[in-house]
CSV table of C-alpha atoms in Angstrom, one decimal:
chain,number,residue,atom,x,y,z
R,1284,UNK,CA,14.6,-10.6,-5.2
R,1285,UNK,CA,12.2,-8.2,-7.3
R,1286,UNK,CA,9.4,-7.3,-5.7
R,1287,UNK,CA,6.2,-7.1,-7.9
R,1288,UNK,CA,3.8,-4.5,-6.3
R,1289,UNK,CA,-0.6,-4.2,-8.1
R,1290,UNK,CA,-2.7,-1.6,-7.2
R,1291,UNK,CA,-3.4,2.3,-7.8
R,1292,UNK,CA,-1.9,5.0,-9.7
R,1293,UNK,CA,-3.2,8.4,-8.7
R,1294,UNK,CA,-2.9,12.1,-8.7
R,1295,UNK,CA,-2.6,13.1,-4.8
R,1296,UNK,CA,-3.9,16.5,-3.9
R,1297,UNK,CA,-3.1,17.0,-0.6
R,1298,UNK,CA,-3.8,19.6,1.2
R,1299,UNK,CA,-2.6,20.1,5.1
R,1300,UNK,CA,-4.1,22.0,7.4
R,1301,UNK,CA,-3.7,22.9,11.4
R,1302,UNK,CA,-6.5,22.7,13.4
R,1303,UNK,CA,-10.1,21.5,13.0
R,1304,UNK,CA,-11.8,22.2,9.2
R,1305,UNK,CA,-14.3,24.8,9.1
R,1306,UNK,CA,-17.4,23.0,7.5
R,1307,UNK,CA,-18.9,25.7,5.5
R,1308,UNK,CA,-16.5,28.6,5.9
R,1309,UNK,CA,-12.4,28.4,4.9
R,1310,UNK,CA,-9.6,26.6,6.2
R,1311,UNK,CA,-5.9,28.0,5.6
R,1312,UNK,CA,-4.0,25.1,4.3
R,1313,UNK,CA,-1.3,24.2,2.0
R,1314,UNK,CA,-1.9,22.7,-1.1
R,1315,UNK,CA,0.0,20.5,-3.2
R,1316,UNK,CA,-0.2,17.8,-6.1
R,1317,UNK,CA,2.0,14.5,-6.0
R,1318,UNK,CA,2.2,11.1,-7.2
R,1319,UNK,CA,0.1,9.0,-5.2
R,1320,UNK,CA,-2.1,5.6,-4.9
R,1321,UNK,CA,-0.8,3.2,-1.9
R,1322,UNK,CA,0.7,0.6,-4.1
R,1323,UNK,CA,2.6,2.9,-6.3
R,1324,UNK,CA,3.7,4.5,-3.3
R,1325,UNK,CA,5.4,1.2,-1.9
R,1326,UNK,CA,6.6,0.8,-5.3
R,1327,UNK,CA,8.7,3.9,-5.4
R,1328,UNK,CA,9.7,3.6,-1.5
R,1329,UNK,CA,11.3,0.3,-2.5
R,1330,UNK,CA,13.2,2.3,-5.7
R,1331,UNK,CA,14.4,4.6,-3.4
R,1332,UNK,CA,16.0,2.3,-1.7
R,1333,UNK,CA,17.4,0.5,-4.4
R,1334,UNK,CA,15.6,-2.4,-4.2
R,1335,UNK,CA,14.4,-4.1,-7.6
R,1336,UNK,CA,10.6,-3.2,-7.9
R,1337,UNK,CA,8.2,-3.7,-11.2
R,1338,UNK,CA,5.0,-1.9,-10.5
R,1339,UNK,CA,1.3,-3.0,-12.4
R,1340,UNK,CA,-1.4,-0.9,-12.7
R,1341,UNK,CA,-3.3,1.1,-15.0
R,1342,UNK,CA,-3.2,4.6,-16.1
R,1343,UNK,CA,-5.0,7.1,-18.5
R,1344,UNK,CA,-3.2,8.1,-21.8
R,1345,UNK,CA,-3.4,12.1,-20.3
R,1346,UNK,CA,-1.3,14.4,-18.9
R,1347,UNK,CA,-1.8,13.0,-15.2
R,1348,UNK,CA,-1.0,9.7,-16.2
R,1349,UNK,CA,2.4,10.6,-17.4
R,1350,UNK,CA,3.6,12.7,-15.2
R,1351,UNK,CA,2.7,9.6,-12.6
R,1352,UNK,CA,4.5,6.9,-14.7
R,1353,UNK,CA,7.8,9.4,-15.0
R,1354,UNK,CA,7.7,10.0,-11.2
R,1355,UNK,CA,7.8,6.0,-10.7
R,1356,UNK,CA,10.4,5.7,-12.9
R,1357,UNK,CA,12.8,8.6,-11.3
R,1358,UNK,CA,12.4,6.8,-8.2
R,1359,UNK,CA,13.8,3.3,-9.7
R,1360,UNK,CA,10.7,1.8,-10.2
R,1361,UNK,CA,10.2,-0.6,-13.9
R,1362,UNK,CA,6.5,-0.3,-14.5
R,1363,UNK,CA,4.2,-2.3,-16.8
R,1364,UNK,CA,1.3,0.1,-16.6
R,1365,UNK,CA,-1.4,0.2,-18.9
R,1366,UNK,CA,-2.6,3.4,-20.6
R,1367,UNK,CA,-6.1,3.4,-21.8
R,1368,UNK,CA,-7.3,6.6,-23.9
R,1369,UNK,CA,-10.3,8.1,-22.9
R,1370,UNK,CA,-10.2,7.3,-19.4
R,1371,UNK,CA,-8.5,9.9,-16.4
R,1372,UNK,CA,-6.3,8.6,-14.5
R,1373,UNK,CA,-6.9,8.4,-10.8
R,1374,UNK,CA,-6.9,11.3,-8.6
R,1375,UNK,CA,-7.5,11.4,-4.7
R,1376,UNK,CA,-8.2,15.0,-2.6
R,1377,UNK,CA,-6.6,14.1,0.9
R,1378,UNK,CA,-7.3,16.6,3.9
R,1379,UNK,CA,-4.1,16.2,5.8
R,1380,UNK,CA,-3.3,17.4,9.5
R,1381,UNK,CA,-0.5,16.3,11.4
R,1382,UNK,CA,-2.7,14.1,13.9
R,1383,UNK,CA,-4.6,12.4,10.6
R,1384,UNK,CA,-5.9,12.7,7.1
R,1385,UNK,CA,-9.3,11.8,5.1
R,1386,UNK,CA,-9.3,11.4,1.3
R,1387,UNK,CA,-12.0,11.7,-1.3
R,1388,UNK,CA,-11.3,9.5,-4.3
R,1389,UNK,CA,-11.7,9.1,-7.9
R,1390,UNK,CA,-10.2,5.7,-9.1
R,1391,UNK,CA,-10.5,6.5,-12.9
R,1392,UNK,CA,-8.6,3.8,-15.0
R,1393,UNK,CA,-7.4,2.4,-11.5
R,1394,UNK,CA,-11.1,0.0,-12.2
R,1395,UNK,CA,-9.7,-1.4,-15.5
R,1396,UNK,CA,-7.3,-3.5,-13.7
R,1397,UNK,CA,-7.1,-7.1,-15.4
R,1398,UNK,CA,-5.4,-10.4,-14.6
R,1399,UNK,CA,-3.4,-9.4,-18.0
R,1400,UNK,CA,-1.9,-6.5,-16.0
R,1401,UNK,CA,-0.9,-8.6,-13.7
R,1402,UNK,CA,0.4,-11.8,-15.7
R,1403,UNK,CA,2.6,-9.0,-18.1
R,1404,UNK,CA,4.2,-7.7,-14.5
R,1405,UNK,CA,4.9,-11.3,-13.3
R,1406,UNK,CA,6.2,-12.1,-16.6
R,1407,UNK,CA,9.1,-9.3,-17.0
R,1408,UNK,CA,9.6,-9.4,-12.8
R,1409,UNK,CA,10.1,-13.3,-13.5
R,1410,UNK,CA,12.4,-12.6,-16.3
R,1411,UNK,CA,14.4,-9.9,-14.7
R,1412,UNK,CA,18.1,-10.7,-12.7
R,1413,UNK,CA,17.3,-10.9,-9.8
R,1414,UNK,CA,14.2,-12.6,-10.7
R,1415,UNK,CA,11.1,-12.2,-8.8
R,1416,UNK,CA,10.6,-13.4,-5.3
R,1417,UNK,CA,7.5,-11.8,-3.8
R,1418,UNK,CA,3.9,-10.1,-4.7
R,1419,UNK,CA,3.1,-7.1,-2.3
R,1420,UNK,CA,-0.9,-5.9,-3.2
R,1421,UNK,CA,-2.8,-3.2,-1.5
R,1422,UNK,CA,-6.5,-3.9,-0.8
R,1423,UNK,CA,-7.5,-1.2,-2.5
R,1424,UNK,CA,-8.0,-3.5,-5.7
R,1425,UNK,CA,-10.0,-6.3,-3.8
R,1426,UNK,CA,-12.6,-3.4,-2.0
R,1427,UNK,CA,-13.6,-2.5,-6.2
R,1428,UNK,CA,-15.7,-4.9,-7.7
R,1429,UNK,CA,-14.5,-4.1,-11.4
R,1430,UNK,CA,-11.2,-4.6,-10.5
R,1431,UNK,CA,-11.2,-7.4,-7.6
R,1432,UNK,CA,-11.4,-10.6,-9.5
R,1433,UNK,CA,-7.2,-9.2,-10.9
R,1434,UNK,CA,-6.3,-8.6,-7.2
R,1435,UNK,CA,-7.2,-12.3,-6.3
R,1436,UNK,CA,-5.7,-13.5,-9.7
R,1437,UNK,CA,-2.2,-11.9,-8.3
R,1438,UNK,CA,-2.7,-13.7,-4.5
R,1439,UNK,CA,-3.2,-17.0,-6.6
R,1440,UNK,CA,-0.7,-16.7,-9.5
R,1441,UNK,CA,1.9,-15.3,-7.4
R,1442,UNK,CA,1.5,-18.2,-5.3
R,1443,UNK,CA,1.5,-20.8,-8.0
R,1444,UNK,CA,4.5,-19.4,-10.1
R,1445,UNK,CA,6.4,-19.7,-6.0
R,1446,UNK,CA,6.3,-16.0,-5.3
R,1447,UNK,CA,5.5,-14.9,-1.9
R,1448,UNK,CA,2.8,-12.6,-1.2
R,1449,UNK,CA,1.7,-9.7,1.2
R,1450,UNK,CA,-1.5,-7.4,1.3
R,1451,UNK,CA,-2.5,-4.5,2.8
R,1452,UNK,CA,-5.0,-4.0,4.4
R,1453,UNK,CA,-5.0,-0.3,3.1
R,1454,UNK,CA,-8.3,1.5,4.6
R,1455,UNK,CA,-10.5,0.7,7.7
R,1456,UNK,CA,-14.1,2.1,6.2
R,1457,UNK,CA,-13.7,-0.3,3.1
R,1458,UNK,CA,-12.8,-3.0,5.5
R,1459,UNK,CA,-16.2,-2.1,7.3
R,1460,UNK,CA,-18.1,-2.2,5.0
R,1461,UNK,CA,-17.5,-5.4,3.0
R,1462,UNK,CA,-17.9,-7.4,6.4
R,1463,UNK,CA,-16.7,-11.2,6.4
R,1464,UNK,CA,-17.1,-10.9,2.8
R,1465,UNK,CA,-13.9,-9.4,2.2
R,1466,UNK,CA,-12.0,-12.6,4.1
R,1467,UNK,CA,-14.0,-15.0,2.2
R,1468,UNK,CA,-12.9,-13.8,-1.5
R,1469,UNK,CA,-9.0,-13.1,-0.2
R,1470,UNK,CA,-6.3,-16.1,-1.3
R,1471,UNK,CA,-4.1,-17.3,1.2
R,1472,UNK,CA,-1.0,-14.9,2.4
R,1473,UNK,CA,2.1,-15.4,3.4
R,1474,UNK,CA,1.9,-11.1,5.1
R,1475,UNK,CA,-1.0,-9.4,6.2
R,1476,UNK,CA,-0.1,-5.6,6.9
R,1477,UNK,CA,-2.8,-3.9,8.8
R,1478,UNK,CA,-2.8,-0.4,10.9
R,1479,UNK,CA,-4.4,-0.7,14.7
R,1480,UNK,CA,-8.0,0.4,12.9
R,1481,UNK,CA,-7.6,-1.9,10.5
R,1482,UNK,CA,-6.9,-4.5,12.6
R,1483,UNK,CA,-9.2,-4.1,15.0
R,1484,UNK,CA,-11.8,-4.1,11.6
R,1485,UNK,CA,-11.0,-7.4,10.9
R,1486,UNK,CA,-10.2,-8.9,14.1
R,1487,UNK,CA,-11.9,-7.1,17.3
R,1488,UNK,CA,-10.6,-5.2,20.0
R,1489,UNK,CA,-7.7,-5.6,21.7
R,1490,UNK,CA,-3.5,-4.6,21.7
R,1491,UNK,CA,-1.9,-5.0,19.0
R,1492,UNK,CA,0.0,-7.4,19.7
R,1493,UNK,CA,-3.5,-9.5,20.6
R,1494,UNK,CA,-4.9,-8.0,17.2
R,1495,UNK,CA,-1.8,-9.4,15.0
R,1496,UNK,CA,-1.9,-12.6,16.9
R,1497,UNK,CA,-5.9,-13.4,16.4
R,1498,UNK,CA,-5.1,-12.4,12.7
R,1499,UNK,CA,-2.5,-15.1,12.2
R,1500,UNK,CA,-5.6,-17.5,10.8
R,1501,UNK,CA,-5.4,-15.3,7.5
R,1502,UNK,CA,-1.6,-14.6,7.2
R,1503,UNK,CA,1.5,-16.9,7.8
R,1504,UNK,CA,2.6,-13.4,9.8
R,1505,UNK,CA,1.2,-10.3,10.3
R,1506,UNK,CA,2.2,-6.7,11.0
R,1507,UNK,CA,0.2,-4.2,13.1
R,1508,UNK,CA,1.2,-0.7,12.8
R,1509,UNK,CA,0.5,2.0,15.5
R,1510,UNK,CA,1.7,5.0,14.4
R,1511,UNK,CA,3.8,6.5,17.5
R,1512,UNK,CA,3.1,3.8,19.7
R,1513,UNK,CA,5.2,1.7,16.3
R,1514,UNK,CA,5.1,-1.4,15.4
R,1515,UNK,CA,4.0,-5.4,16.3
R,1516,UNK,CA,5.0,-8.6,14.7
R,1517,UNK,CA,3.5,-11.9,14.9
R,1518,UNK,CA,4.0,-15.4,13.3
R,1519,UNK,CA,3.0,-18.7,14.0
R,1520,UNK,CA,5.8,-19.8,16.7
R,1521,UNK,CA,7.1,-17.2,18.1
R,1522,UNK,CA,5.8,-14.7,20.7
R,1523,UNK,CA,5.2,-11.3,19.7
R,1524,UNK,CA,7.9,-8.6,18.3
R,1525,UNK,CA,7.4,-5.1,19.4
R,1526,UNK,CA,9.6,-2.0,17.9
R,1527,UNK,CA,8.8,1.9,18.8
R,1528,UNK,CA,8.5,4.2,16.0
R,1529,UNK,CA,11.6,6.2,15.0
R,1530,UNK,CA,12.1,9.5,15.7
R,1531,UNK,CA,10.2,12.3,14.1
R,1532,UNK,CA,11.2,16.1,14.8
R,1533,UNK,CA,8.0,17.1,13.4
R,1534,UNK,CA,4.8,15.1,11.6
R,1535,UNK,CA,3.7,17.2,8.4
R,1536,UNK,CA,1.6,14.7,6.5
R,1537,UNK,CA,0.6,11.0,7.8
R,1538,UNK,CA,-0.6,10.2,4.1
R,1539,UNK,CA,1.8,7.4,2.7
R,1540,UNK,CA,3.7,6.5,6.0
R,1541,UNK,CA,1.8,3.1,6.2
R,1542,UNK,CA,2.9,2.2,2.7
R,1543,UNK,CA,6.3,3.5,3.2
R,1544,UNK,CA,6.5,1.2,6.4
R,1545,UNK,CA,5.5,-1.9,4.2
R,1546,UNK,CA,8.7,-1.1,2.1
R,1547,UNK,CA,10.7,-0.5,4.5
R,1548,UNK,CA,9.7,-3.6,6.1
R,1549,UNK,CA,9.5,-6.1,2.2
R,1550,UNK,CA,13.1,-4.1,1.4
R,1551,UNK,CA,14.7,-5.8,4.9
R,1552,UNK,CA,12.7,-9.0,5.2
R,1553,UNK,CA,13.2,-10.2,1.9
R,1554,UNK,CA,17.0,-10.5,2.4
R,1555,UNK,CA,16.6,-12.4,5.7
R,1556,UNK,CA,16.6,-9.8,8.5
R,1557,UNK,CA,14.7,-10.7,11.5
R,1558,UNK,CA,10.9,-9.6,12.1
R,1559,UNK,CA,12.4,-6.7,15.0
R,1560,UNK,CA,15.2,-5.4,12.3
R,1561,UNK,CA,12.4,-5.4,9.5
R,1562,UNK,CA,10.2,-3.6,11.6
R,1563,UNK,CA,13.0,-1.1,12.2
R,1564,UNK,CA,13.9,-0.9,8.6
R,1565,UNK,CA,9.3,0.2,8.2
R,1566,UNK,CA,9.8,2.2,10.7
R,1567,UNK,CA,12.9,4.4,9.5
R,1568,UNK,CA,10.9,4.7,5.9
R,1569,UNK,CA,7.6,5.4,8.2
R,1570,UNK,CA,9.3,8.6,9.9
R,1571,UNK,CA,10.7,9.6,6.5
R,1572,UNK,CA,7.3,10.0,4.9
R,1573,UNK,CA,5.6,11.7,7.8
R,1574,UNK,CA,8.1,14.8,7.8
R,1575,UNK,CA,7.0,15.2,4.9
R,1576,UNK,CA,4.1,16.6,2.1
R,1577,UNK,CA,2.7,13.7,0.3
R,1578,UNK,CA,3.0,10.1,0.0
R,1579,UNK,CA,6.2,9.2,-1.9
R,1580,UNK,CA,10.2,9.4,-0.8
């Protein structure tokens, strides 16, 4: 039941902060630098959890690039990720609080993406005991035009060699501003993960649980997170599955928790659990990555 996860591979530099910035003048913050990139954060959730995971992306041959590649590995992640010379990896400057964060990004070799990358992933995943079972990809890939035409090639190649697929809907302004376009270039999938912005992006206003229903005309299922409020399942006959969020002491960072949740959630629904004990099993990895600085377990 490997999981085969496409997208980014980036340097995080997060920095959190407690109350408002101060545009202009200094904010006292903490700073630190971590493996990042939504996908690659899935991908080592899943390691640490001990589920079989093959990660594709794309790197540059530097310094970044390898210190990311050795930080997927120690959490039990098999990558296939290109290195291309000449090229920086990715790096992302998040502005973290405990109520939100906003990230400035440089996608670097991230763009080079190719249907290769993806083919050499399914290829070893397919090859590995257990074989492969299902394709998670964050949107990330489909909002880059250099790099889009690999993140449909997955959707459609995962489907064709009987993979399951998920996506995720990764980042509300993207979302904006492609418009229906983005619907009308995405494959069919069988899991659409979206957060309550997200959703309501694609679908309206409305609850989440309205939200994950109207969006059940693009996914066999879908998943709505809602931070605190937690999380809502729906699929196409049966009503509605709410679960709260686990318990937090104290939020540090919100960057990662939505692609922690998504493992959380693939790691327990791909063995059979049922929508409310997958949701449980996102939520517990959710409350792990928010108590924490950065993005990965």
């Amino acid at each position: 039941m490997t999981v085969v996860v496409v997208g980014d591979v980036v340097t995080d530099i997060v920095t959190v902060h407690e109350g408002p910035l101060a545009i202009g003048s200094d904010t006292l913050a903490s700073v630190a630098i971590r493996g990042g990139g939504s996908a690659a954060n899935t991908a080592a959730w899943l390691g640490s959890v001990g589920h079989p995971v093959v990660f594709a992306g794309v790197a540059g041959d530097d310094e970044p690039g390898s210190a990311r590649l050795a930080e997927l590995v120690a959490a039990g992640v098999t990558t296939t990720v290109r290195r291309v010379p000449e090229v920086a990896t990715g790096t992302v400057v998040v502005l973290a609080s405990d109520a939100e964060r906003t990230m400035f990004t440089d996608r670097g070799a991230n763009q080079l993406l190719s249907p290769a990358d993806v083919d050499r992933a399914l290829d070893l995943a397919l090859a590995a005991t257990p074989g492969a079972r299902h394709l998670h990809l964050s949107a990330y890939v489909l909002f880059d035009p250099d790099c889009a035409p690999a993140g449909r090639h997955a959707l459609v190649e995962a489907r064709r060699r009987g993979l399951t697929t998920s996506l995720d809907a990764a980042s509300a302004a993207p979302l904006q501003r492609l418009g229906s376009s983005f619907w009308a270039s995405v494959p069919d999938v069988d899991l659409l993960f979206a957060n309550l912005d997200e959703a309501q992006v694609l679908a309206g206003n409305g609850t989440a649980a309205s939200l994950a229903t109207a969006l059940l005309d693009r996914a066999g299922a879908v998943v709505v997170k809602s931070g605190a409020a937690g999380a809502t399942w729906a699929g196409p006959s049966a009503a509605p599955v709410h679960v709260p969020a686990a318990p937090v002491a104290r939020v540090i960072d919100p960057t990662g928790a939505g692609d922690a949740f998504a493992a959380g959630f693939l790691a327990a629904w791909l063995t059979g659990a049922s929508p409310a004990d997958a949701l449980a099993g996102g939520a517990r990895l959710g409350a792990l990555a928010v108590s924490k600085v950065g993005g990965r377990p």
